[in-house]
CSV table of C-alpha atoms and ligand atoms in Angstrom, one decimal:
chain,number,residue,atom,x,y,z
A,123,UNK,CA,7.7,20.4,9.4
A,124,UNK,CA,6.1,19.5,6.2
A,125,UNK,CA,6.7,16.4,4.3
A,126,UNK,CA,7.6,18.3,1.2
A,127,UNK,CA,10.3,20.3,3.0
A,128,UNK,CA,11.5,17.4,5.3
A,129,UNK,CA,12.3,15.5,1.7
A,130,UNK,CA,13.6,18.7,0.1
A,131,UNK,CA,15.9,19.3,3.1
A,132,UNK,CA,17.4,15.7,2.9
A,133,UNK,CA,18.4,16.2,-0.8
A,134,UNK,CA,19.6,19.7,-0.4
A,135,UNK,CA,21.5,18.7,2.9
A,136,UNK,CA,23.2,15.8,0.6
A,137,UNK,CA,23.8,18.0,-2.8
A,138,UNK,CA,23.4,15.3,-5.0
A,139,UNK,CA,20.6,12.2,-5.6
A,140,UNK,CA,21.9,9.5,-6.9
A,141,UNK,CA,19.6,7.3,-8.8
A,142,UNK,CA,19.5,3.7,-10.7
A,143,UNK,CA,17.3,1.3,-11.9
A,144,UNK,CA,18.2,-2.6,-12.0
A,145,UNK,CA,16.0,-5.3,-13.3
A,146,UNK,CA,17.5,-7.8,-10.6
A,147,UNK,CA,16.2,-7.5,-6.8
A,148,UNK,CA,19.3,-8.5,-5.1
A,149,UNK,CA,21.6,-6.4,-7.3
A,150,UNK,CA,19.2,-3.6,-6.4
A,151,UNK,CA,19.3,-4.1,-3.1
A,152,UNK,CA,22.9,-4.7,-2.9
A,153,UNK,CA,23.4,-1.0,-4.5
A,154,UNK,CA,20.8,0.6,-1.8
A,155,UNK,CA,23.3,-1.2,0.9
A,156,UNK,CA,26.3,0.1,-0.4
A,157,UNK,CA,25.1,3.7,-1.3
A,158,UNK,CA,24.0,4.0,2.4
A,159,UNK,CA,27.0,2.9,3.6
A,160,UNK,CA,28.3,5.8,1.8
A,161,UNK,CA,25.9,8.0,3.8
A,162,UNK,CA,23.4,8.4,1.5
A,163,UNK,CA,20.3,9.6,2.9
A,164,UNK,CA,17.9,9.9,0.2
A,165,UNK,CA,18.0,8.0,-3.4
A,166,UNK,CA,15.9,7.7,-6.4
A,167,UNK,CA,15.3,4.3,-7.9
A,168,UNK,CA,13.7,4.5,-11.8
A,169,UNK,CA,10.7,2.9,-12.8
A,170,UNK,CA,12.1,1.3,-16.1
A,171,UNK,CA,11.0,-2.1,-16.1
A,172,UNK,CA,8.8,-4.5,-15.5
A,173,UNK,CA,10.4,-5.8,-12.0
A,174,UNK,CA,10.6,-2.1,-11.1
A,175,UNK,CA,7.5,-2.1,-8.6
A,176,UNK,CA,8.1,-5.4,-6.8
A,177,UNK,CA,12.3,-4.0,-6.2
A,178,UNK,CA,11.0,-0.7,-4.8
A,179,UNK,CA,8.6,-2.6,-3.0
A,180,UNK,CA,11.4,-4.8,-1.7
A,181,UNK,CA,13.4,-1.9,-1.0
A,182,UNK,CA,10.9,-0.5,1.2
A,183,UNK,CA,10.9,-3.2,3.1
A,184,UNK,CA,14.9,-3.5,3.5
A,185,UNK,CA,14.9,0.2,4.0
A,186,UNK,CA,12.7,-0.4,6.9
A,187,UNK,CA,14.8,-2.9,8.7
A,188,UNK,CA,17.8,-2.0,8.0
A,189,UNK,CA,18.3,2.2,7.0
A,190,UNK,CA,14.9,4.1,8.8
A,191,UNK,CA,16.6,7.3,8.2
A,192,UNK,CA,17.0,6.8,4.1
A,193,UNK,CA,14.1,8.8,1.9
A,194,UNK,CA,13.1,6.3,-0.7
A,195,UNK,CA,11.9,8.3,-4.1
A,196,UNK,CA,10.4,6.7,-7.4
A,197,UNK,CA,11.8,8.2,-10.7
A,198,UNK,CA,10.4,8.0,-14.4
A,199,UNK,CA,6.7,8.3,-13.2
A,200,UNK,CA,4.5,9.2,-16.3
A,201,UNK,CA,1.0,8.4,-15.1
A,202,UNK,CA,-1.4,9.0,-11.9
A,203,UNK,CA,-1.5,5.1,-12.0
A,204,UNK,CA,2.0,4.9,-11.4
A,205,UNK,CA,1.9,7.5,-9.2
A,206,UNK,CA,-0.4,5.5,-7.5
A,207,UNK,CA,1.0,2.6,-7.4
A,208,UNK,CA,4.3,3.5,-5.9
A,209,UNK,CA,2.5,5.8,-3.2
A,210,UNK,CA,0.4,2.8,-2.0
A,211,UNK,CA,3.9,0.6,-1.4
A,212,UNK,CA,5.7,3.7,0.4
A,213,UNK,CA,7.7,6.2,-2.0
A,214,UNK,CA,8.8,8.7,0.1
A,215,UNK,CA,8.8,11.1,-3.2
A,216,UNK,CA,8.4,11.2,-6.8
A,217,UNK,CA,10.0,12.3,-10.0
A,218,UNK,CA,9.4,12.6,-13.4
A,219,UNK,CA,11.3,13.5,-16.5
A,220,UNK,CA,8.6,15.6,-17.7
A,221,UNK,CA,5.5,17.7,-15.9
A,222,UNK,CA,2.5,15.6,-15.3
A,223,UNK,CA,-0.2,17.8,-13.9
A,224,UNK,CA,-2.5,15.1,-12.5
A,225,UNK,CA,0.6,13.6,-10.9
A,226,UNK,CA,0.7,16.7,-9.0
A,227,UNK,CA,-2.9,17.4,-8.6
A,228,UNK,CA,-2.7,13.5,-6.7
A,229,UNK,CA,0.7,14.1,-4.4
A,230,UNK,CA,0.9,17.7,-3.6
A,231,UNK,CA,-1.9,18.0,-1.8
A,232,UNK,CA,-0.9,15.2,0.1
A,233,UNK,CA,2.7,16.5,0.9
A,234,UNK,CA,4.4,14.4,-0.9
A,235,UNK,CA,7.0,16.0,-2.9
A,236,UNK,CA,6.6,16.0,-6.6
A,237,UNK,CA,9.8,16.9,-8.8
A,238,UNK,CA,8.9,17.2,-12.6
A,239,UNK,CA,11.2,17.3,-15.3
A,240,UNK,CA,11.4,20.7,-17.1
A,241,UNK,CA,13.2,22.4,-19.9
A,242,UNK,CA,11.8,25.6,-20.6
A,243,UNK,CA,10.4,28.4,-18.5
A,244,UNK,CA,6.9,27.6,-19.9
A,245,UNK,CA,7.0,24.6,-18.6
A,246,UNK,CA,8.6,25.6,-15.1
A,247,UNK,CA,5.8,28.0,-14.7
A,248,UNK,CA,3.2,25.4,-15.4
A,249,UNK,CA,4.7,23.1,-12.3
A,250,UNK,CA,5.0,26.3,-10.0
A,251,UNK,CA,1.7,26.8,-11.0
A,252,UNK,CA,0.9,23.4,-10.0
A,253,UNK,CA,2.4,24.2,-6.4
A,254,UNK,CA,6.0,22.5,-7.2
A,255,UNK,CA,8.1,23.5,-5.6
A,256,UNK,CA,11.2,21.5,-6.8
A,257,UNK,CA,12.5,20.9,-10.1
A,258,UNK,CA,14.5,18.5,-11.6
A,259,UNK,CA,16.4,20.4,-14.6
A,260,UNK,CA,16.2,18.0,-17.5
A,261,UNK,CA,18.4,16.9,-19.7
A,262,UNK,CA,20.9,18.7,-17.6
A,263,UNK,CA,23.5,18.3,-20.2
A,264,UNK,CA,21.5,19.6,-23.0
A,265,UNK,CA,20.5,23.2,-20.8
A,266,UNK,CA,23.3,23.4,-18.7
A,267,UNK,CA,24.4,25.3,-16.1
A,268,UNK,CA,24.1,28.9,-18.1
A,269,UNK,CA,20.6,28.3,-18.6
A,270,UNK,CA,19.5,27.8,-15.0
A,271,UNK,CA,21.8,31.4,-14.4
A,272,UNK,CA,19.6,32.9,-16.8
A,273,UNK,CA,16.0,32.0,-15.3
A,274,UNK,CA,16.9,31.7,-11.7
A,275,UNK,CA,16.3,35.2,-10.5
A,276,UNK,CA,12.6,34.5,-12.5
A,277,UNK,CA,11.7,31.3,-9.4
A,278,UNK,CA,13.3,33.0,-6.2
A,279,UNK,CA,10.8,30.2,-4.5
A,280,UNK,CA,12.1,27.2,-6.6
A,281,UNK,CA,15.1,24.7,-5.8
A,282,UNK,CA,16.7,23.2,-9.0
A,283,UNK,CA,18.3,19.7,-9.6
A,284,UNK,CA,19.9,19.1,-13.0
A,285,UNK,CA,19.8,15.4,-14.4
A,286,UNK,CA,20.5,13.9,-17.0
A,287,UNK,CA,24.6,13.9,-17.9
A,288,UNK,CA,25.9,14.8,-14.9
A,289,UNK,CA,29.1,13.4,-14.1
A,290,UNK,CA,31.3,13.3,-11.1
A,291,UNK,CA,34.0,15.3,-12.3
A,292,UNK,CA,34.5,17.9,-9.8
A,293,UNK,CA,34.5,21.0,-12.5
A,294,UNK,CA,31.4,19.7,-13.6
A,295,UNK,CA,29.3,19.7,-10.1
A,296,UNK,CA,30.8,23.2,-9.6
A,297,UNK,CA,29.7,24.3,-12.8
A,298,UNK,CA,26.2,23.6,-11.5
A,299,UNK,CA,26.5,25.1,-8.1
A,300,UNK,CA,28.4,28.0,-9.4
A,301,UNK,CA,24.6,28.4,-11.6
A,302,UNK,CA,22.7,27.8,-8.2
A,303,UNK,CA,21.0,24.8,-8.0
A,304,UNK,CA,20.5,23.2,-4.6
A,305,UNK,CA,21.7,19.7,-5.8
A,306,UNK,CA,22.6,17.5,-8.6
A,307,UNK,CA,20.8,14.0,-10.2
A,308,UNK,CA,23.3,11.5,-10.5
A,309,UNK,CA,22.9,8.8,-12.5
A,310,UNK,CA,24.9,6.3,-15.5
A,311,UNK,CA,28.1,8.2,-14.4
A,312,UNK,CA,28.1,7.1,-10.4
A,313,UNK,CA,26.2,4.1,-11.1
A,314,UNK,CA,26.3,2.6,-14.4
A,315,UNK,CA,24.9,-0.7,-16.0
A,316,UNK,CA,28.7,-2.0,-16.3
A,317,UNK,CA,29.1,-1.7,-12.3
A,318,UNK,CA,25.9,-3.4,-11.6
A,319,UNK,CA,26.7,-6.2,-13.9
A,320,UNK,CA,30.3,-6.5,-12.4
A,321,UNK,CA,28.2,-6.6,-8.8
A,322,UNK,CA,31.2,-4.2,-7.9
A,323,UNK,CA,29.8,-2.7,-4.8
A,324,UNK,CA,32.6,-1.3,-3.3
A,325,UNK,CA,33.6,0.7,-6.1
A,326,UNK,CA,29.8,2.2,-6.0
A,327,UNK,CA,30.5,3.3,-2.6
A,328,UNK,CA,33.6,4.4,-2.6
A,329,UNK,CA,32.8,6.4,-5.8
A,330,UNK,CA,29.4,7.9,-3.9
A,331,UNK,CA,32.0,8.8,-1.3
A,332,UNK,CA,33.9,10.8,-3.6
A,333,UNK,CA,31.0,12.4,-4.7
A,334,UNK,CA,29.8,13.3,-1.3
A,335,UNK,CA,33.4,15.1,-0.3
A,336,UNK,CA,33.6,17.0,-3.6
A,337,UNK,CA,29.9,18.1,-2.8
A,338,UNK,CA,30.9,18.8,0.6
A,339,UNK,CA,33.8,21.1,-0.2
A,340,UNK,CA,32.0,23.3,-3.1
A,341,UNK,CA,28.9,23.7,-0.7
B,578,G3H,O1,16.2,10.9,-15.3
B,578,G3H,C1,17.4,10.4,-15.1
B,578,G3H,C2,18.4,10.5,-16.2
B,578,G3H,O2,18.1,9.7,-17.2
B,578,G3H,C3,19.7,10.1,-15.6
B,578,G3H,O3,20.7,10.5,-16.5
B,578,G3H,P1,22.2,10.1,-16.2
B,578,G3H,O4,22.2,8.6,-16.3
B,578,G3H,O5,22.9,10.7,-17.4
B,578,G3H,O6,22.6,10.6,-14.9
């Protein structure tokens, strides 16, 4: 099996990617820990700061001592350089929150998944175009779910992930499944700044956990 589709799988399989960003290594560690213990198979951490590469690269190496079977993906990539950077430490797979074509001229024909952010048909043709195959809906709460109902039958080939404003309210995931996407980006409302800074890490996981069985049960 390909990469592309092993990665793909994971995330469909799970219906939902959580993702965070923390300036602090051990409180980002400390998260991937407890969202694993929540079976979490695949995450995205953000590249928002200036300690983001050396926590991803730490995570990688946690990841590989303690979780082998978790997909580690970078998020907010908005150069080749970063796309670079994080390939060379280990990203499992890559997102943006908007379509960078030399991003996916460098991963995809590597197979290495590539999700772009996109908010208009134009711009989802532009990535299919590209050879994405997976894209990340964004902002999810400014489209929602009525617009992915109205393009969908357009990218039979495509899976969609909304991000952006998702919460973990169940009528809101099943709003999003009811519309057809494959999964659901989660991010401030699972795991916000306030939970990080309280270093509450069971309430991260038991709150993943929720999220999980609601996913289960719509799916
Ligand atoms: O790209 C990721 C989004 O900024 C996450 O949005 P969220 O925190 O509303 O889930």
């Amino acid at each position: 099996m390909s990469k592309i589709q092993n990665v793909t799988d994971a995330i469909v399989k799970q219906g939902m990617l959580p993702l965070y960003f923390n300036a602090d290594e051990t409180v980002t560690i400390e998260v991937l820990r407890a969202i694993y213990r929540a079976g979490i198979k695949a995450v995205e951490y953000t590249s928002r700061g200036e300690t983001a590469l050396s926590n991803f690269t730490k995570m990688v190496e946690v990841r590989n001592a303690e979780m082998p079977d978790l997909l580690l993906g970078i998020g907010t990539i908005k150069t080749l350089q970063q796309a670079e950077e994080y390939l060379k430490v280990g990203a499992d797979f890559f997102i943006s929150p908007g379509f960078v074509p030399e991003v996916a001229a460098f991963l995809i024909p590597k197979d290495v998944l590539y999700s772009p952010g996109c908010m208009t048909p134009t711009e989802i043709i532009a990535a299919e175009n590209a050879g994405v195959t997976f894209i990340k809906l964004f902002p999810g709460n400014m489209l929602g779910p009525d617009f992915l109902s109205g393009i969908k039958d357009i990218f039979p080939k495509l899976v969609f992930m909304p991000t952006g404003g998702v919460d973990t309210t169940r009528g809101n995931i099943e709003g999003w499944f009811k519309a057809g996407v494959s999964a659901v980006g989660m991010g401030s409302k699972l795991i916000s700044k306030q939970v990080m800074a309280d270093k509450d890490y069971a309430k991260i996981e038991s709150e993943t956990v929720a999220v999980l069985n609601i996913i289960n049960s719509i799916k």
